[in-house]
CSV table of C-alpha atoms and ligand atoms in Angstrom, one decimal:
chain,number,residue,atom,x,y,z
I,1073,UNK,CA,-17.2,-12.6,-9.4
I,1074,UNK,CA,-16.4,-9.6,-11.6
I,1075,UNK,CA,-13.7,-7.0,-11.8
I,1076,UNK,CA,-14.2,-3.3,-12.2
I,1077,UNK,CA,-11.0,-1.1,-13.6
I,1078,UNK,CA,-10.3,2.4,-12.8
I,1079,UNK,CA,-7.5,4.0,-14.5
I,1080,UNK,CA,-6.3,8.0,-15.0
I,1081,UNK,CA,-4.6,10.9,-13.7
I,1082,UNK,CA,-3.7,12.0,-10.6
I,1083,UNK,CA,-6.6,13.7,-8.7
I,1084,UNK,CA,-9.6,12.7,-11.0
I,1085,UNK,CA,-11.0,11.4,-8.5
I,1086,UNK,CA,-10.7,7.1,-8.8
I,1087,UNK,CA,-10.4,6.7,-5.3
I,1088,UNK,CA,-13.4,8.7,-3.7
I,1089,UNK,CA,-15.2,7.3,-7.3
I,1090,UNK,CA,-14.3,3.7,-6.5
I,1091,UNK,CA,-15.0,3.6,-2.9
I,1092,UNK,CA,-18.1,4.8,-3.0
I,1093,UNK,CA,-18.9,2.4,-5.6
I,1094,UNK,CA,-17.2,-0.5,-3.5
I,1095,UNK,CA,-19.6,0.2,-0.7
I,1096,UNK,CA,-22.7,0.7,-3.1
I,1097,UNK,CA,-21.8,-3.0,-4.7
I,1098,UNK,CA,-20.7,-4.6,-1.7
I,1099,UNK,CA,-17.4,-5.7,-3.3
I,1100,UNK,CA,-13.6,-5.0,-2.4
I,1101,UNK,CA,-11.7,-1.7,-3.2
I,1102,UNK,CA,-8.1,-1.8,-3.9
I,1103,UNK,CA,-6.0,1.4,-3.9
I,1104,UNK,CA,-3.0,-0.1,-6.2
I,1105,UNK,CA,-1.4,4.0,-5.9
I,1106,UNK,CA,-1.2,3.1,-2.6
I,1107,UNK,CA,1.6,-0.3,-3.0
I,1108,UNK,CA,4.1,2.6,-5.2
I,1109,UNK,CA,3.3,5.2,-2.7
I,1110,UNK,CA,4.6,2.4,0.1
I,1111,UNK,CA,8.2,1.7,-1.8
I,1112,UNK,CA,8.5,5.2,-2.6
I,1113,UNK,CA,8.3,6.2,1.0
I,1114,UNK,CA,10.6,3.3,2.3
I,1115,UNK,CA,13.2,4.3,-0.5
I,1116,UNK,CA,13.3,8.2,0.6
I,1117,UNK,CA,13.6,6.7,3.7
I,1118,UNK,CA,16.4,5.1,3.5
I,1119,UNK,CA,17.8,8.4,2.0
I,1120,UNK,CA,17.6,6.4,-1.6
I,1121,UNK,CA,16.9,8.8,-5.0
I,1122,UNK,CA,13.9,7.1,-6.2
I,1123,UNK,CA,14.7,7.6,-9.4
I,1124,UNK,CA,17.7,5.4,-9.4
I,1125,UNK,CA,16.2,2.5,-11.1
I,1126,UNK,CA,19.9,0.2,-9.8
I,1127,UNK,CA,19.8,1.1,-6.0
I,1128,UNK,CA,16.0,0.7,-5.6
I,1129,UNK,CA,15.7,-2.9,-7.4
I,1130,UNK,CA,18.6,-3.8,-5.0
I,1131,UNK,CA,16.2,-2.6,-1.9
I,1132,UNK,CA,13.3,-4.3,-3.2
I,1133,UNK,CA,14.2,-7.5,-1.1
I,1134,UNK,CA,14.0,-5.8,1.9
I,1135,UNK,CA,10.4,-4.7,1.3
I,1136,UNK,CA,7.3,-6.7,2.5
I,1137,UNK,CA,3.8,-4.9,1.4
I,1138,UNK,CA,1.1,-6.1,2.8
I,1139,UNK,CA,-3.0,-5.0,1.8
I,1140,UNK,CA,-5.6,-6.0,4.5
I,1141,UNK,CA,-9.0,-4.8,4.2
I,1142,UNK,CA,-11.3,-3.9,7.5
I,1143,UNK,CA,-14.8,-2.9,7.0
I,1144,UNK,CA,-14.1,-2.2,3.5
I,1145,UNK,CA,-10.9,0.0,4.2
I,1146,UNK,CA,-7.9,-0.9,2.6
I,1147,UNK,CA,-4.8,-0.4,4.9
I,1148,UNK,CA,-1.3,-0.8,3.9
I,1149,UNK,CA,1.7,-2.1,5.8
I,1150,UNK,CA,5.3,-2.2,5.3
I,1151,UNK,CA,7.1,-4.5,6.9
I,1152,UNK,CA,4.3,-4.8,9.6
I,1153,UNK,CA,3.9,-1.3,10.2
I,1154,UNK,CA,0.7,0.6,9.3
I,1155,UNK,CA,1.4,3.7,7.2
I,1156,UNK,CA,-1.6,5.1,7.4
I,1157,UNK,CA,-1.2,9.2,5.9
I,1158,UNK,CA,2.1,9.2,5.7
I,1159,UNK,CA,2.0,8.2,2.0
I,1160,UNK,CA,0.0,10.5,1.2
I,1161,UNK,CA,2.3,13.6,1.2
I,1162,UNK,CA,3.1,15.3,-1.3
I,1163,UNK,CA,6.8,14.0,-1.7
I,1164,UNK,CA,6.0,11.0,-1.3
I,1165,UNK,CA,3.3,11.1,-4.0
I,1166,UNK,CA,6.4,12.2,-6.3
I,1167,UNK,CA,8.2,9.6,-5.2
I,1168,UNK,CA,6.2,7.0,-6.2
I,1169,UNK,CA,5.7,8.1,-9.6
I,1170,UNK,CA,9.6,8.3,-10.0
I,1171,UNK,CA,9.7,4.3,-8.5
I,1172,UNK,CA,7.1,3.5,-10.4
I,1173,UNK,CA,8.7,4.0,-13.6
I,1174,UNK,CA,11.3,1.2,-12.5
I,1175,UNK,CA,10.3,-2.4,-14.0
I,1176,UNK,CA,11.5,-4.0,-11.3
I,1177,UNK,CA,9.0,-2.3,-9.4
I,1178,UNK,CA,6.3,-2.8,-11.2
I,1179,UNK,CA,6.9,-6.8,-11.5
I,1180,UNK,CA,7.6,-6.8,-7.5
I,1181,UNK,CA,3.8,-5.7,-7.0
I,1182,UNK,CA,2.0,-7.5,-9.6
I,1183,UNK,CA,1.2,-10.9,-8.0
I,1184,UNK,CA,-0.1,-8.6,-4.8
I,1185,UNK,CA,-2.5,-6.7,-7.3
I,1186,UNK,CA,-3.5,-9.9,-9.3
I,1187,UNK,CA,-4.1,-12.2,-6.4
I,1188,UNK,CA,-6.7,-10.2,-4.5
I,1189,UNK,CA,-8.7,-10.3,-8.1
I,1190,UNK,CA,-8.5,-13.9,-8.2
I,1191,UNK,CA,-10.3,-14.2,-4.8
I,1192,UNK,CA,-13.2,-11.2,-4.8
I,1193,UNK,CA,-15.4,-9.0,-7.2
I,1194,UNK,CA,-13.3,-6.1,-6.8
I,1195,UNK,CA,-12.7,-2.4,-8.2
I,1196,UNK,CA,-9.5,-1.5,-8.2
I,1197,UNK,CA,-8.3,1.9,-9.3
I,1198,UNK,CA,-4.5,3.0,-10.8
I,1199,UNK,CA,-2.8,3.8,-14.0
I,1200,UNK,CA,-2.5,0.2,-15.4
I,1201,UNK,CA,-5.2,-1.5,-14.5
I,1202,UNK,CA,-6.9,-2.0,-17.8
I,1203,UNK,CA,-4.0,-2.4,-19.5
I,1204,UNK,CA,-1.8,-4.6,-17.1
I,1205,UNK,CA,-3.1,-6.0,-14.0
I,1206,UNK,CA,-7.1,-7.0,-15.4
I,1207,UNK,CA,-6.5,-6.9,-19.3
I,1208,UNK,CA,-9.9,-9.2,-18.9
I,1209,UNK,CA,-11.7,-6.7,-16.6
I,1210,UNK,CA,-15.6,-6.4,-17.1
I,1211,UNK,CA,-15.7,-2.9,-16.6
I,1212,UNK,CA,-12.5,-0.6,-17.6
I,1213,UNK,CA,-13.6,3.1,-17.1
I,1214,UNK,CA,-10.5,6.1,-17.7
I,1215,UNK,CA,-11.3,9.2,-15.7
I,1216,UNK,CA,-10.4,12.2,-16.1
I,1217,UNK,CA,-11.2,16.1,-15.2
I,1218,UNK,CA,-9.4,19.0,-16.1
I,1219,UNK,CA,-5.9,19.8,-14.6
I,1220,UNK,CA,-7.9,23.0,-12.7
I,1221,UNK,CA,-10.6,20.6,-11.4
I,1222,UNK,CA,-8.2,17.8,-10.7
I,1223,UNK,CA,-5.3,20.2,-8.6
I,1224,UNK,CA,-8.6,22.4,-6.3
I,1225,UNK,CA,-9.6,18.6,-5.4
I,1226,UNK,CA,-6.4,17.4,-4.7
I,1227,UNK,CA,-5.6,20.7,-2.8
I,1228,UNK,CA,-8.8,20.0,-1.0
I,1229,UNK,CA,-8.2,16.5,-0.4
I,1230,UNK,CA,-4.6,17.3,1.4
I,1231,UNK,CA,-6.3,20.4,3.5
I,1232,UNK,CA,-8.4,17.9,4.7
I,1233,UNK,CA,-6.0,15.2,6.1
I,1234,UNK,CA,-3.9,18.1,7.8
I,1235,UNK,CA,-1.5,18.4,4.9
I,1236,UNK,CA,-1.0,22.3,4.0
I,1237,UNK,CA,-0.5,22.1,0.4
I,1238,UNK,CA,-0.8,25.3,-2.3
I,1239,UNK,CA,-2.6,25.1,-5.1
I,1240,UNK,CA,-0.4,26.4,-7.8
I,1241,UNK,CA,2.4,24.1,-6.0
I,1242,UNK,CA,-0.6,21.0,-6.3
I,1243,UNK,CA,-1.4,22.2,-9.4
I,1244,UNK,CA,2.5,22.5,-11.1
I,1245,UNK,CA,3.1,19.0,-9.2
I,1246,UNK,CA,0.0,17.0,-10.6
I,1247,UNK,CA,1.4,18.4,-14.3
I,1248,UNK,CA,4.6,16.7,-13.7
I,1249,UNK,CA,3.6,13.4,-12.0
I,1250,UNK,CA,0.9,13.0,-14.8
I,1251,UNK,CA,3.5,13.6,-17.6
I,1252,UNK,CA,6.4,10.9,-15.9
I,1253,UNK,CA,3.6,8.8,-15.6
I,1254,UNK,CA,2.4,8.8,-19.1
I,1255,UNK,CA,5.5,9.0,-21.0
I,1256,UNK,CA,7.6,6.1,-18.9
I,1257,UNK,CA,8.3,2.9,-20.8
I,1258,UNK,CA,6.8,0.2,-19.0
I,1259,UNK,CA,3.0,0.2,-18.5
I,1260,UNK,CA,2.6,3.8,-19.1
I,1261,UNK,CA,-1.4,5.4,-17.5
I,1262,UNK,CA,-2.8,5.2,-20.6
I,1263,UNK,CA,-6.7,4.1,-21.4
I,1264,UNK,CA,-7.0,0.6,-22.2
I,1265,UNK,CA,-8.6,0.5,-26.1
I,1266,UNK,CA,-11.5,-1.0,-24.7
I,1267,UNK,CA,-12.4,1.5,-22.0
I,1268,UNK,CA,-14.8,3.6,-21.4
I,1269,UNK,CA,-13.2,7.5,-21.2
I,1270,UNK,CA,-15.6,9.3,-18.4
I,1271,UNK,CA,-14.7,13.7,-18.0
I,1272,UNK,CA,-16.2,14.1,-14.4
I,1273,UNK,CA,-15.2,17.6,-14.4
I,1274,UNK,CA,-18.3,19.2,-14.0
I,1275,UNK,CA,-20.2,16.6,-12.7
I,1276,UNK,CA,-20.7,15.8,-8.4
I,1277,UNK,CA,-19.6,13.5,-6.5
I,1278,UNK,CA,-22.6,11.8,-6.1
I,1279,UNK,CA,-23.4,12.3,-10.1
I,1280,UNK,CA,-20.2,10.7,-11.0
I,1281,UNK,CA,-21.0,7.7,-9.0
I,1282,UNK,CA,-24.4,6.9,-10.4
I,1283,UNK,CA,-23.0,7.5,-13.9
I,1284,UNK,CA,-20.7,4.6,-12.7
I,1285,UNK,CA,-23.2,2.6,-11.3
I,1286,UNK,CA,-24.8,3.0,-14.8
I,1287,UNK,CA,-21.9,2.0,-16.7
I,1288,UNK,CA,-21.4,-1.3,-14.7
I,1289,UNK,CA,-25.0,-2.7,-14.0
I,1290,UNK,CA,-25.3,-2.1,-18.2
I,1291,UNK,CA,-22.1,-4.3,-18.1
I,1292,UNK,CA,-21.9,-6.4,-15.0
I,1293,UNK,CA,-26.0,-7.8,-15.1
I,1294,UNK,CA,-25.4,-9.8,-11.8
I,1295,UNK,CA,-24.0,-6.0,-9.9
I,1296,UNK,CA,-25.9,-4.9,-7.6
J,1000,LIG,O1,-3.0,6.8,-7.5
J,1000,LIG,P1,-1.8,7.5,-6.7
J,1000,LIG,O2,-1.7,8.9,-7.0
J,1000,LIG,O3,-1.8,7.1,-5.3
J,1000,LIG,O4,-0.5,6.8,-7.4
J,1000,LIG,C1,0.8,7.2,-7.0
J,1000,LIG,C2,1.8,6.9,-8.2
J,1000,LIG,O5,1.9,5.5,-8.3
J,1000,LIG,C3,1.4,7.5,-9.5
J,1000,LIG,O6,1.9,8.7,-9.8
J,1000,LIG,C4,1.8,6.4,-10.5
J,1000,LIG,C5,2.0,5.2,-9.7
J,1000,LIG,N1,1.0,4.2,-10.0
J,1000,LIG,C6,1.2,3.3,-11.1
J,1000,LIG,O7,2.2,3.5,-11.8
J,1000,LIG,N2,0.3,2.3,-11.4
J,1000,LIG,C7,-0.8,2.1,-10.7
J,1000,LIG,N3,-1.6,1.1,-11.0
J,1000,LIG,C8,-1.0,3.0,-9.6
J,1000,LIG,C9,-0.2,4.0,-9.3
C-alpha cells in the first residue's frame, strides 16, 4: 500500500490531476474538499453563518458524512442523502472555506480522511494533506497554476456542470477563498517541507498527468 498527497489552491487542478492518476494506478481517489464542502452546505442550510466558529461546532453532532466509492467515483452523503453537485456551487465552495477554518471542524473529519488510508493505496487531494492527514505520505506533490489559469478552469469547470458562473466573479472569489485558506490558524494549505512544488500552468491535462506519473513511479517503485 502507498499514499499519494495532493495539496494547493483552489482550481489548480488536484482533482481532474488525481483522478486521472487514480484510474491510471488502479488505487482509490479521495476528494477530502468535498467532506468541508458537505458541512458547509448543511450549515447554510440550516440558515447558520459559517463563519461562526460557536454555532457550527454545536451543529456538528447532527452531521453524519459518509464517502463511498463506485467504480472509482467518490460520492458523498449527508445524513444518507447523496449530494451529488450541489456542493459544488459557488457559495457553497465559500462556505466551506469559512467552516473549514473552525478546529472543530477540522478534528470532526479527520478519522474519515485517515481511515480510508489505512485500508487502500490511495491519492487523496486537499489543502492539508501533506501536512496533516498523511504527514508519512510517499508522494506529497503542491500544485499550483496561476490565478488566470486556475479561475478560466474553474469558470470552465462550473459551465460545464450547468453552473453559470463569470470569470472575473470566479476569478475575485478563488483570490479570497485561497487567502482565508492560507492565512487561518489551524492546518493552513501550505506545501508540506518535503513536497514536491509542480506549476501546471502551461502544461495539458494529459502532460500534467504523466509528469505525475513520473514523479510517483520514481518514488513509489511497486506503482504501476
Ligand atoms: O478542494 P475544494 O475546493 O473542494 O475545497 C473546499 C474548501 O475546503 C477549501 O476552500 C478549503 C477546505 N479544505 C481544507 O481546508 N482542507 C482540505 N484538505 C480540503 C479542503
Amino acid at each position: 500500500m502507498y499514499q499519494i498527497a495532493i495539496d494547493g489552491p483552489s482550481g489548480a487542478g488536484k482533482s481532474s490531476l488525481a483522478k486521472a492518476a487514480a484510474a491510471r494506478l488502479g488505487i482509490v481517489y479521495v476528494d477530502t474538499g468535498a467532506l468541508y464542502r458537505t458541512v458547509g452546505y448543511y450549515v447554510t442550510t440550516k440558515g447558520i453563518d459559517p463563519k461562526n466558529a460557536e454555532a457550527v461546532s454545536a451543529v456538528l453532532p447532527e452531521i453524519h458524512v459518509e464517502l463511498k466509492f463506485e467504480n472509482g467515483t467518490q460520492y458523498v452523503y449527508l445524513n444518507g442523502e447523496n449530494l451529488g453537485d450541489k456542493i459544488r456551487r459557488p457559495e457553497i465552495s465559500m462556505a466551506a472555506s469559512a467552516v473549514s477554518a473552525i478546529p472543530a471542524v477540522r478534528a470532526f473529519l479527520l478519522e474519515t480522511q485517515k481511515s480510508i488510508a489505512r485500508t487502500h493505496s490511495v491519492i487523496m487531494d486537499g489543502r492539508d494533506i501533506g501536512t496533516v492527514i498523511l504527514p508519512e505520505a510517499d508522494v506529497k506533490i503542491f500544485l499550483f497554476a496561476s490565478d488566470e489559469a486556475r479561475a478560466k478552469r474553474r469558470t470552465k469547470e462550473l459551465a460545464e456542470k450547468g453552473i453559470a458562473a463569470d470569470y472575473n466573479d470566479v476569478l475575485r472569489e478563488m483570490r479570497e477563498r485561497d487567502a482565508q485558506d492560507r492565512n487561518r490558524d489551524v492546518a493552513p494549505a501550505i506545501p508540506a517541507e518535503d513536497a514536491v512544488m509542480f506549476d501546471n500552468s502551461e502544461l495539458t491535462v494529459e502532460e500534467s498527468i504523466e509528469r505525475l506519473l513520473e514523479i510517483v513511479r520514481e518514488r513509489v517503485p511497486s506503482a504501476r
